[in-house]
PDB file of C-alpha atoms in Angstrom:
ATOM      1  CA  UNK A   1      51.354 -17.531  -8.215  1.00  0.00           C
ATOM      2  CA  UNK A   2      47.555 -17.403  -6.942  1.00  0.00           C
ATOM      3  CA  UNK A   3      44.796 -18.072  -8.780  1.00  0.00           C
ATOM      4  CA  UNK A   4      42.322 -15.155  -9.495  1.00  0.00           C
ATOM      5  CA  UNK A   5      38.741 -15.009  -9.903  1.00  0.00           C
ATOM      6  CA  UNK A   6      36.885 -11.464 -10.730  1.00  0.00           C
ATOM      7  CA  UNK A   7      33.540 -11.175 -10.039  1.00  0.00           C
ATOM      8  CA  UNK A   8      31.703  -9.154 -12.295  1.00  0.00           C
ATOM      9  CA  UNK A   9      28.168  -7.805 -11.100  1.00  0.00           C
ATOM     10  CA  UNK A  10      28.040  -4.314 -11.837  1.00  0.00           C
ATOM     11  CA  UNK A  11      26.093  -3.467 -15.285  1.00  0.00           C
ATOM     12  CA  UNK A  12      28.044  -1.501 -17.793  1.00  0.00           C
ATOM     13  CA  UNK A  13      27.812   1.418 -19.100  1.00  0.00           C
ATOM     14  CA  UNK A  14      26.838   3.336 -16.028  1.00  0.00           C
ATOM     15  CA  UNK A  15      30.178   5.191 -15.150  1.00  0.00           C
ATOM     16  CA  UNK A  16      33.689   4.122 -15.321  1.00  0.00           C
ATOM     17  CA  UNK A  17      33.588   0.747 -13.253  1.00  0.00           C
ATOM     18  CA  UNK A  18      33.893  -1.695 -15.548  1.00  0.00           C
ATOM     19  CA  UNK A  19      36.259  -0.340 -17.686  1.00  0.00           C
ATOM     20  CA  UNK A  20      38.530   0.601 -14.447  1.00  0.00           C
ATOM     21  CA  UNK A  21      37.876  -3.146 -12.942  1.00  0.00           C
ATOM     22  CA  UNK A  22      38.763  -4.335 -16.489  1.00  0.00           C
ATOM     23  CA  UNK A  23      42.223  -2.632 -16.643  1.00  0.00           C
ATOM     24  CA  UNK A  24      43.063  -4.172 -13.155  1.00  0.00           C
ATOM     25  CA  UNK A  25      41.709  -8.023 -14.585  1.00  0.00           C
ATOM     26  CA  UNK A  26      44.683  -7.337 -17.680  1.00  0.00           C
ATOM     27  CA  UNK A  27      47.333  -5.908 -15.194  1.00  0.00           C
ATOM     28  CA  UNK A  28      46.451  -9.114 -13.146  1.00  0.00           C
ATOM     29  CA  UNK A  29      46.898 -11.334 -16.208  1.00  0.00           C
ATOM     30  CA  UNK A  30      50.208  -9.284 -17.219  1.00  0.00           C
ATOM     31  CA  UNK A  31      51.619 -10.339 -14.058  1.00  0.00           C
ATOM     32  CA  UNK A  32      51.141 -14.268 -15.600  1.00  0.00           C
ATOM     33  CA  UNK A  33      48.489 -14.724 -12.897  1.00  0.00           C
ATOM     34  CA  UNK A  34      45.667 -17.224 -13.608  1.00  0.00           C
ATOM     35  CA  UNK A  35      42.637 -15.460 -14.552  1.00  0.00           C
ATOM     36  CA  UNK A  36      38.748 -16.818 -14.409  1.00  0.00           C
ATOM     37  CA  UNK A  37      35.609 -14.221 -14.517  1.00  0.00           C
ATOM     38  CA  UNK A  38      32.310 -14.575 -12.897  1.00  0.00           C
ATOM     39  CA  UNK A  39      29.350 -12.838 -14.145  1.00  0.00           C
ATOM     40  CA  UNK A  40      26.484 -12.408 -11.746  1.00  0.00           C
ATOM     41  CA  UNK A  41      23.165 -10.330 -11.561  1.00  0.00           C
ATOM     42  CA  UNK A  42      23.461  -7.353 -14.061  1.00  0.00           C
ATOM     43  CA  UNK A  43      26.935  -7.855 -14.585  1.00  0.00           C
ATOM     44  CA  UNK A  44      25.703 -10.429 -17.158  1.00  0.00           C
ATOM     45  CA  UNK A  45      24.989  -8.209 -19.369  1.00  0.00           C
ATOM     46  CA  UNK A  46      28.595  -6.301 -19.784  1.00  0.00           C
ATOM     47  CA  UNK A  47      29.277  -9.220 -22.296  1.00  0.00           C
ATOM     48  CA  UNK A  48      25.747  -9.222 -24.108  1.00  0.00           C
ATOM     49  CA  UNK A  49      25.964  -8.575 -27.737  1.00  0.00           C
ATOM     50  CA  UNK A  50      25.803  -5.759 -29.718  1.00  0.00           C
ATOM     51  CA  UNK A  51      26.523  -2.802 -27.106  1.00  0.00           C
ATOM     52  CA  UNK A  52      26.431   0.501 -29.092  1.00  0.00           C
ATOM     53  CA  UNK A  53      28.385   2.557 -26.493  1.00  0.00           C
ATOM     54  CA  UNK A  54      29.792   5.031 -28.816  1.00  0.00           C
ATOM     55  CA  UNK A  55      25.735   5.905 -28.883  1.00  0.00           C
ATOM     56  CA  UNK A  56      26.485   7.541 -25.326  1.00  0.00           C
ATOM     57  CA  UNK A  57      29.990   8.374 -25.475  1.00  0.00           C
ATOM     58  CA  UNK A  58      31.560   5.933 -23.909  1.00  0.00           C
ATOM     59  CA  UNK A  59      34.647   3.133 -24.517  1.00  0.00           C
ATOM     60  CA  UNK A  60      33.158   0.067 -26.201  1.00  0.00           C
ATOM     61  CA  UNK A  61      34.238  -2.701 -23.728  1.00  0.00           C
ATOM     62  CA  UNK A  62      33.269  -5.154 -25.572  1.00  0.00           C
ATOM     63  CA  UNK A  63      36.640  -4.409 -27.572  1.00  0.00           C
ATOM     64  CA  UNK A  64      38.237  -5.383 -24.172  1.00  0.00           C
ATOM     65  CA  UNK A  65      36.997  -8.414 -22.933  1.00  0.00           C
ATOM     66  CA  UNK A  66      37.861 -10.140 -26.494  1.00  0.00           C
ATOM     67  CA  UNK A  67      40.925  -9.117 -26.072  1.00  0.00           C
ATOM     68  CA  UNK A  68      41.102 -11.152 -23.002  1.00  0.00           C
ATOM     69  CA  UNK A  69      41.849 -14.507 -25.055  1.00  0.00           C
ATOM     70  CA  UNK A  70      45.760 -12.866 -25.908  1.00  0.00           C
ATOM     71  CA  UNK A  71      46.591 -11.989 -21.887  1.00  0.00           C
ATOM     72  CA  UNK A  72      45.327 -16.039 -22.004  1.00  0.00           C
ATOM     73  CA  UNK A  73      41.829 -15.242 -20.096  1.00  0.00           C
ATOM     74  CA  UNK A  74      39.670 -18.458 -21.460  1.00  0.00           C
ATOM     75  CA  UNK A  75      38.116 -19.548 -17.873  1.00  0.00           C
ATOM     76  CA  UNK A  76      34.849 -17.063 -18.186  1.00  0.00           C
ATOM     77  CA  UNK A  77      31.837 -18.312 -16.183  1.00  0.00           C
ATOM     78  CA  UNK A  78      27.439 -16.991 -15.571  1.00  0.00           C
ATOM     79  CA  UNK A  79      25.456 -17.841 -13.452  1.00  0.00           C
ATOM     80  CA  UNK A  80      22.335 -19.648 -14.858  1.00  0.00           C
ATOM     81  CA  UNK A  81      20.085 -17.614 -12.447  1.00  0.00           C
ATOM     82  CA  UNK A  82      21.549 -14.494 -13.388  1.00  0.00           C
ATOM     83  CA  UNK A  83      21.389 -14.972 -17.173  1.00  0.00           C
ATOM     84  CA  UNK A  84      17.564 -16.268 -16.763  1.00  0.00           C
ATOM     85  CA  UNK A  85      16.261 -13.464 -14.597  1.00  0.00           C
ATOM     86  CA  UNK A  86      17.818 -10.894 -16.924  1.00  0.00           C
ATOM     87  CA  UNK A  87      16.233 -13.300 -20.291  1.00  0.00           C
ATOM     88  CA  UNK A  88      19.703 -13.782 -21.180  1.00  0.00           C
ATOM     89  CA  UNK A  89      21.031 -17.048 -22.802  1.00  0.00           C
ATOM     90  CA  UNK A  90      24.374 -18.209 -23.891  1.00  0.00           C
ATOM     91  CA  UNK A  91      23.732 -17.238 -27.211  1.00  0.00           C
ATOM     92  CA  UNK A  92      23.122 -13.871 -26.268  1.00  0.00           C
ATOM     93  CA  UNK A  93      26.402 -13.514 -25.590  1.00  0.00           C
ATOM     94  CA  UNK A  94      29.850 -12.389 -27.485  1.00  0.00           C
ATOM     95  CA  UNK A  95      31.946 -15.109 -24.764  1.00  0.00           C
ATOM     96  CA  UNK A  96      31.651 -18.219 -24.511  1.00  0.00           C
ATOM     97  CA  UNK A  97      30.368 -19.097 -20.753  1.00  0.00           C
ATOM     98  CA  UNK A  98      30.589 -22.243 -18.859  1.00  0.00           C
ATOM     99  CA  UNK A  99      27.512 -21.953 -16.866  1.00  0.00           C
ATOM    100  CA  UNK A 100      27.143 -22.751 -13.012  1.00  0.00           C
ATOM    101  CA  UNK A 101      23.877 -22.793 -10.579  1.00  0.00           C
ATOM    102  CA  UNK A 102      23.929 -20.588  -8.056  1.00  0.00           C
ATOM    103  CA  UNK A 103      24.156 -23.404  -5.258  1.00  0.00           C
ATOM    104  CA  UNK A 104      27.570 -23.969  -6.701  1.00  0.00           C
ATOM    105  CA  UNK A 105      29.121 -20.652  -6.556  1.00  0.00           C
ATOM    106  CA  UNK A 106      30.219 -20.814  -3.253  1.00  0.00           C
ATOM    107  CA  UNK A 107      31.988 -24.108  -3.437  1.00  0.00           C
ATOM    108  CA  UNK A 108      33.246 -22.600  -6.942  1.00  0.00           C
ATOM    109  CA  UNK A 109      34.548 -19.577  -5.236  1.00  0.00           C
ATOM    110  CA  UNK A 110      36.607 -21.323  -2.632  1.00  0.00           C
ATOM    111  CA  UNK A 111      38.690 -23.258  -5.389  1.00  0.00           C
ATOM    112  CA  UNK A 112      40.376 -19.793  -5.915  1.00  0.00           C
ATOM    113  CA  UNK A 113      43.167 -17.923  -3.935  1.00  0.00           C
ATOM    114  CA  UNK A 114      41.867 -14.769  -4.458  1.00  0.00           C
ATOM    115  CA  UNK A 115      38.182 -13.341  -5.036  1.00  0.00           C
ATOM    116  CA  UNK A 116      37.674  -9.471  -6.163  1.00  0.00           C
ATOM    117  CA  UNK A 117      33.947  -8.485  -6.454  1.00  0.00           C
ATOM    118  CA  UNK A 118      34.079  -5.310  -7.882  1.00  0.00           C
TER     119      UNK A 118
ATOM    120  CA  UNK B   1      32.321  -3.318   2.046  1.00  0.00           C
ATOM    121  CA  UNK B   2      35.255  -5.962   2.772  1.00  0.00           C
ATOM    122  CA  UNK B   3      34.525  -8.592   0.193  1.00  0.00           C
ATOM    123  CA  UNK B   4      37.825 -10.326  -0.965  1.00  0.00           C
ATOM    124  CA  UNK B   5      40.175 -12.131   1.225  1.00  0.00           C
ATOM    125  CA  UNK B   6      41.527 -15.161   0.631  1.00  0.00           C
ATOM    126  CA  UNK B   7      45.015 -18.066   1.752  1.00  0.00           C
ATOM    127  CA  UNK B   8      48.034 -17.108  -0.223  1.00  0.00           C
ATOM    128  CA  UNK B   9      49.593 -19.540  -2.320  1.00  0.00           C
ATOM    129  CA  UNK B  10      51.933 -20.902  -0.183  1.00  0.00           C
ATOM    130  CA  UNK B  11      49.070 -22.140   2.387  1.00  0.00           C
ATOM    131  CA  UNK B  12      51.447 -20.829   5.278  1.00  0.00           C
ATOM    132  CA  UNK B  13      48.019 -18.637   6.442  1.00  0.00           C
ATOM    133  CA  UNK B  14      45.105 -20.688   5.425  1.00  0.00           C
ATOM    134  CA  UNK B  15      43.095 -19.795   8.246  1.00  0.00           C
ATOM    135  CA  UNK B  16      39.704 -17.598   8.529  1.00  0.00           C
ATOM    136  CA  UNK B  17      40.389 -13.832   9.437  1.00  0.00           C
ATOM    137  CA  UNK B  18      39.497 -13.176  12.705  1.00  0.00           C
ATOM    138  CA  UNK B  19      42.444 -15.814  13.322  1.00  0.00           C
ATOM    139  CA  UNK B  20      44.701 -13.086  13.066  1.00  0.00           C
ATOM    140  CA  UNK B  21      42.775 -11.255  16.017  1.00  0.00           C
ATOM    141  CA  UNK B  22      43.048 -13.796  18.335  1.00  0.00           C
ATOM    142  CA  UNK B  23      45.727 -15.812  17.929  1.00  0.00           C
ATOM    143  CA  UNK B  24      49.608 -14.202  18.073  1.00  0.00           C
ATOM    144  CA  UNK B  25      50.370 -14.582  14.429  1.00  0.00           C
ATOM    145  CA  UNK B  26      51.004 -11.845  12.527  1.00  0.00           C
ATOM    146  CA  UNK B  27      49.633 -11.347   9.030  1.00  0.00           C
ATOM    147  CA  UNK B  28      51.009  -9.174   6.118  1.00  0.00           C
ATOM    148  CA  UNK B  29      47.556  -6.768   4.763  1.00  0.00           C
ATOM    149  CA  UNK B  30      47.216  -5.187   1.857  1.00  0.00           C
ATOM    150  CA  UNK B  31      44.196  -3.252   1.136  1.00  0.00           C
ATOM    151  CA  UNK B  32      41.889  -1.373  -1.996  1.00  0.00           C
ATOM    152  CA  UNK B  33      39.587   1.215  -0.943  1.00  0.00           C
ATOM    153  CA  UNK B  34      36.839   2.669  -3.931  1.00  0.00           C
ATOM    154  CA  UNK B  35      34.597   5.127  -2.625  1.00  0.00           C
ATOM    155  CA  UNK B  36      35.393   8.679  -1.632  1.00  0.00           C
ATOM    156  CA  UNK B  37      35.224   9.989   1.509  1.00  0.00           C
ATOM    157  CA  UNK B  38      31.736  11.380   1.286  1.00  0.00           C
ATOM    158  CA  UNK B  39      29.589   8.830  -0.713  1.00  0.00           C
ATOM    159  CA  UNK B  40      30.009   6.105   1.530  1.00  0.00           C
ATOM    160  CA  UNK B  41      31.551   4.795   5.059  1.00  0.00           C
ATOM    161  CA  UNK B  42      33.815   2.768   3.271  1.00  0.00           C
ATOM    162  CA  UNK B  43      36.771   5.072   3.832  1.00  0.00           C
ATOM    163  CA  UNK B  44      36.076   4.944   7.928  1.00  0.00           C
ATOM    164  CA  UNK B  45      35.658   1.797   7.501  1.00  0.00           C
ATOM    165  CA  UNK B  46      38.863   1.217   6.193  1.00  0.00           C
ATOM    166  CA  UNK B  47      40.768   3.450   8.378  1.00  0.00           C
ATOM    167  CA  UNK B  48      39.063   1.485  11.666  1.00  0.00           C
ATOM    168  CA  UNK B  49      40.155  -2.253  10.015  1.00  0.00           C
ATOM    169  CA  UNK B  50      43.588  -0.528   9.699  1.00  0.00           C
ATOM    170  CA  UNK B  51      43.803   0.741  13.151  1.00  0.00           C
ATOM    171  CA  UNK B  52      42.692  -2.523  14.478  1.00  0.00           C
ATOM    172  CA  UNK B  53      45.284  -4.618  12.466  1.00  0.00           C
ATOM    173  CA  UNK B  54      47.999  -2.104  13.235  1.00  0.00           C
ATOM    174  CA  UNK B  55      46.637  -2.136  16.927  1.00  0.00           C
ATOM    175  CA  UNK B  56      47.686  -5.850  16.527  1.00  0.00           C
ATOM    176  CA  UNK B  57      50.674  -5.704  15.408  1.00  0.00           C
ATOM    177  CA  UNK B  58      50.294  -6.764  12.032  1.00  0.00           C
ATOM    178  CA  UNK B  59      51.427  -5.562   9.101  1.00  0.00           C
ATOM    179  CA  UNK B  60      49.859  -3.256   5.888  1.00  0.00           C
ATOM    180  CA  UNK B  61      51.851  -3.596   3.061  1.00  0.00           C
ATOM    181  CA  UNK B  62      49.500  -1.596   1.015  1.00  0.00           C
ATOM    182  CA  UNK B  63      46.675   0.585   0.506  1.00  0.00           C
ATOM    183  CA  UNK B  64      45.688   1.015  -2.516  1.00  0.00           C
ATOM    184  CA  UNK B  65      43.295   3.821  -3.535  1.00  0.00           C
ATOM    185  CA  UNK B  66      41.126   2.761  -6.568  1.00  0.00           C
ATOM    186  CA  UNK B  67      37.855   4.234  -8.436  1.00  0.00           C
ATOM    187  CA  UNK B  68      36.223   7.162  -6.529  1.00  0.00           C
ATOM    188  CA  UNK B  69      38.708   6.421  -3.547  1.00  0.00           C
ATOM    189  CA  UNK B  70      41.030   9.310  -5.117  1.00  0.00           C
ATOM    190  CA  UNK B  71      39.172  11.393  -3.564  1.00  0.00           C
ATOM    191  CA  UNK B  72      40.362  10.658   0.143  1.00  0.00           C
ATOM    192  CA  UNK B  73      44.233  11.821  -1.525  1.00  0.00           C
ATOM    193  CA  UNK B  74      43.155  15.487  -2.324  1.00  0.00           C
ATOM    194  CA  UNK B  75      45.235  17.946  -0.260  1.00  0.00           C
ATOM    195  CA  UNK B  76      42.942  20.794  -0.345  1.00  0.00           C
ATOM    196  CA  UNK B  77      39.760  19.376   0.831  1.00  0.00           C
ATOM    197  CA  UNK B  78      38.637  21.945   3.206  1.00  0.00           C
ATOM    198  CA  UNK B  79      35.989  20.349   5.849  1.00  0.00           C
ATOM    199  CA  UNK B  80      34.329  22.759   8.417  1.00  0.00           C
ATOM    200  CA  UNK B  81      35.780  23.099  11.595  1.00  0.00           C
ATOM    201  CA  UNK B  82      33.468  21.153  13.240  1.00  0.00           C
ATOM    202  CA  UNK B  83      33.917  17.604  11.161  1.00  0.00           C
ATOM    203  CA  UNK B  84      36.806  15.441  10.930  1.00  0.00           C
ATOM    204  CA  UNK B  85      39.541  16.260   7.933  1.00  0.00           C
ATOM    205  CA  UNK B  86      39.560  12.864   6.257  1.00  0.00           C
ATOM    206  CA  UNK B  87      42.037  13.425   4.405  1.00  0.00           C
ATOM    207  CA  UNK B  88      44.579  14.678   7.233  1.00  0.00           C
ATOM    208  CA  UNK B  89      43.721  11.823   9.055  1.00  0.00           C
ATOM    209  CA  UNK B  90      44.991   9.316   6.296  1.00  0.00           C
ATOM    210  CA  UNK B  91      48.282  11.682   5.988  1.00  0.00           C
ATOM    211  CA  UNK B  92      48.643  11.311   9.538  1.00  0.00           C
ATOM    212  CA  UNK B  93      48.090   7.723   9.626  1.00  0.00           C
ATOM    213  CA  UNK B  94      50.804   7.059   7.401  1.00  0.00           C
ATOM    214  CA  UNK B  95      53.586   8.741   8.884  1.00  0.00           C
ATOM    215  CA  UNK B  96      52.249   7.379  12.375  1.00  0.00           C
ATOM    216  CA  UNK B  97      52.432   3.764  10.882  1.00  0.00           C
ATOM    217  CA  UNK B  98      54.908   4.387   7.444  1.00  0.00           C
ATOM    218  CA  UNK B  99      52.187   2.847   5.892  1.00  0.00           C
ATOM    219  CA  UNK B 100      52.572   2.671   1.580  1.00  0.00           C
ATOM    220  CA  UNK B 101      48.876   5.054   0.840  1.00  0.00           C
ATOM    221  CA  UNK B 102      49.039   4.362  -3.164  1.00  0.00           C
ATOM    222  CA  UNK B 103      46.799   6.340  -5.361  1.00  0.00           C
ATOM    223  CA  UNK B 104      46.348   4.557  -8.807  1.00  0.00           C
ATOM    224  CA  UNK B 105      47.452   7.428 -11.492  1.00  0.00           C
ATOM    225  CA  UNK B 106      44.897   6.602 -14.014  1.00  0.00           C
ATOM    226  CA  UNK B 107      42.071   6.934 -12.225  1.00  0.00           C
ATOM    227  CA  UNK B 108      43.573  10.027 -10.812  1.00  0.00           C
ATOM    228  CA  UNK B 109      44.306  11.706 -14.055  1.00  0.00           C
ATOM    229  CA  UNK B 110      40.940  10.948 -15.101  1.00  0.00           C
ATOM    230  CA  UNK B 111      39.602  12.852 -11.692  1.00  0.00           C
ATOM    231  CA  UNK B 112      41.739  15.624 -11.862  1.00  0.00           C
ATOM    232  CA  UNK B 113      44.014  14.606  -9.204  1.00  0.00           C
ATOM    233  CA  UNK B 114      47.649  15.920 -10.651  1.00  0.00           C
ATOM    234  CA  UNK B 115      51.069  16.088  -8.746  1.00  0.00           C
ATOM    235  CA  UNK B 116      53.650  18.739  -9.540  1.00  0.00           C
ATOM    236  CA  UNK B 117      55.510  17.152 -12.056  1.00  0.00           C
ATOM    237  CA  UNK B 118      52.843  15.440 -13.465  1.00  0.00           C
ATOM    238  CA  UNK B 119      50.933  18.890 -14.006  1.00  0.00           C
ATOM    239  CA  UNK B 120      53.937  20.204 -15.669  1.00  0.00           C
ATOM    240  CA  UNK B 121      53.892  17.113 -18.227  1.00  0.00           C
ATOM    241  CA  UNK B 122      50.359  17.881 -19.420  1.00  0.00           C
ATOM    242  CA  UNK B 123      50.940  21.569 -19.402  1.00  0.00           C
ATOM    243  CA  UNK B 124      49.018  22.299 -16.365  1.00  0.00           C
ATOM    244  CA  UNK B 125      48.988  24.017 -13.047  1.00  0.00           C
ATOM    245  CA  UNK B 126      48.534  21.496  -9.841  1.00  0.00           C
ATOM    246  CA  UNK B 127      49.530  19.958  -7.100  1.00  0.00           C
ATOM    247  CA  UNK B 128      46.441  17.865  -5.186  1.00  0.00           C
ATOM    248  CA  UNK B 129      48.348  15.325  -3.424  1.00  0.00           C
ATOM    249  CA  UNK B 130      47.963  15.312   0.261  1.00  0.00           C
ATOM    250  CA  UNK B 131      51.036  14.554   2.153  1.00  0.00           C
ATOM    251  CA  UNK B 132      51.734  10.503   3.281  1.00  0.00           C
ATOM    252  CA  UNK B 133      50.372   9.569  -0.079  1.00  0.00           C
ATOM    253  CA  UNK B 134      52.159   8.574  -3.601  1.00  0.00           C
ATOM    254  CA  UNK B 135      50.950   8.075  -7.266  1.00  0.00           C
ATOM    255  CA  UNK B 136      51.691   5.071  -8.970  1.00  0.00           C
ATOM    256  CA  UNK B 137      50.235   2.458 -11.380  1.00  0.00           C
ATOM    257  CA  UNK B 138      48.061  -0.457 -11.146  1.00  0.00           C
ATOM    258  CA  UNK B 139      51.232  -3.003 -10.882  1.00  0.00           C
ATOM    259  CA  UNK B 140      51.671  -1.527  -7.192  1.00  0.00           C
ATOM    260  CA  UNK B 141      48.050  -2.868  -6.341  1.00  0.00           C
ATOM    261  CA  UNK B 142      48.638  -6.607  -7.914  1.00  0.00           C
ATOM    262  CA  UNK B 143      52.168  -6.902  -6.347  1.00  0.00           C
ATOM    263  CA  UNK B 144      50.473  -6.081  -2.905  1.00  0.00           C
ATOM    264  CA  UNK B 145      47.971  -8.663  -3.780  1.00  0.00           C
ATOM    265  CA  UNK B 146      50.821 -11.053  -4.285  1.00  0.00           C
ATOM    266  CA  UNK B 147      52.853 -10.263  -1.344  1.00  0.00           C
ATOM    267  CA  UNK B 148      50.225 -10.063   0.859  1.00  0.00           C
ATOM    268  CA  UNK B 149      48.705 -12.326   3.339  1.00  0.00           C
ATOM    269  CA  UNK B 150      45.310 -11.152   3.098  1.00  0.00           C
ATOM    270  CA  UNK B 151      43.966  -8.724   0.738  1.00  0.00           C
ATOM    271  CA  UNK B 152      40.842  -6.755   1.002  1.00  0.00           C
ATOM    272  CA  UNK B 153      38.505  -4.503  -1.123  1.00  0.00           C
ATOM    273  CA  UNK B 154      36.590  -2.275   0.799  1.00  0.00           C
ATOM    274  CA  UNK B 155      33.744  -0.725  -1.601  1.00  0.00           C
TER     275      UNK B 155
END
């Protein structure tokens, strides 16, 4: 077993990244892995609320990442810098985020076995 | 370009990366590449970490081909004369080396990238696959994450 962590950074909608980087996160979690998600710089806003992708054709991911609570996905982290400099908060968004400063990430990041920035 | 590595659960290897260049001990790699051959270096890249490692007698599990990275699997990719065939060199790096080149089948569906049989299934004509290279599913890439030493996304 190794413990995960996914570091999410690209914004949606713009291609198929995060709906690609998404199917490997639940093929991770199928394999009974532990799972915990880091949202940083635009990526914070693939879980803002109310996403009308269907506008532009495209899978609503939003969809996905609730799903994430039945492949038992609960540890989902921002970063408070990221969230403020795009005039995001918490509330803004359809997870619930523990937040952590960006002087912590580092030390955060080594707590894991492996680290995929996608 | 290289951005995940990390010890594997059993802490046998905790030790930084270039560890593996200097000291004796042999590591087990396994590797994601996402960018095709044209949009980025990330490919070459790739293919000089892999000669180095193999240079050093470790040992690639894996490469996993992810995203745009599809692209470096397509057989008829014609370059002119006077440029390198990417793709050639990948085929020829694998039966060099027996290395596992994995291409992940969704991503190459959605692309356009079809083997024979698979072609046949969806009532269509193709066969892209350059040679040294299979299609499989994402499970391939996380069991190579599992069994490996080391695993690393190049982007």
């Amino acid at each position: 077993m190794k413990k995960f962590l996914f570091i999410l950074s690209q914004s949606p909608h713009d291609g198929f990244w995060v709906q690609e980087t998404l199917d490997i996160i639940l093929t991770v979690a199928a394999f009974d892995q532990p799972v915990s998600l880091l949202f940083l710089d635009q990526g914070v806003f693939q879980i803002k609320k109310k996403q009308n992708s269907e506008l532009i054709n495209e899978k609503n991911t939003t969809a996905i990442f609730k799903a994430m609570e039945i492949y038992d996905i609960h540890d989902v982290f921002s970063e408070v810098e990221s969230l403020q400099s795009h005039g995001l908060k918490p509330g803004d968004l359809f997870l619930p985020v523990k937040e952590i400063f960006r002087k912590e990430v580092s030390l955060f990041i080594n707590k894991f076995d492996m680290v995929c920035g996608n | 370009m290289a951005v995940c590595w990390k010890k594997n659960a059993s802490n046998e290897c905790n030790l930084p990366l270039c560890f593996a260049f200097i000291s004796g001990f042999k590591m087990k790699f396994a590797i994601q590449i996402n960018a095709s051959p044209y949009s980025s270096g990330c490919g070459e890249s790739a293919y000089q970490f892999l000669t180095a490692i193999l240079e050093k007698s470790h040992q690639v599990y894996r490469v996993f081909f992810y995203h745009e990275a599809i692209y470096q699997a397509f057989h008829f990719m014609t370059p002119p004369d006077d440029e390198i065939d990417l793709v050639r060199r990948w085929s020829e790096l694998a039966k060099k080396h027996q290395i596992d080149l994995v291409i992940c089948i969704s991503a190459a569906q959605r692309r356009g990238l079809l083997f024979e049989n698979e072609a046949k299934r969806h009532n269509k004509v193709d066969n892209d696959l350059a040679e040294g290279f299979r299609i499989s599913g994402l499970g391939q890439l996380v069991e190579a994450m599992l069994e490996a030493d080391r695993f690393i996304i190049f982007r």
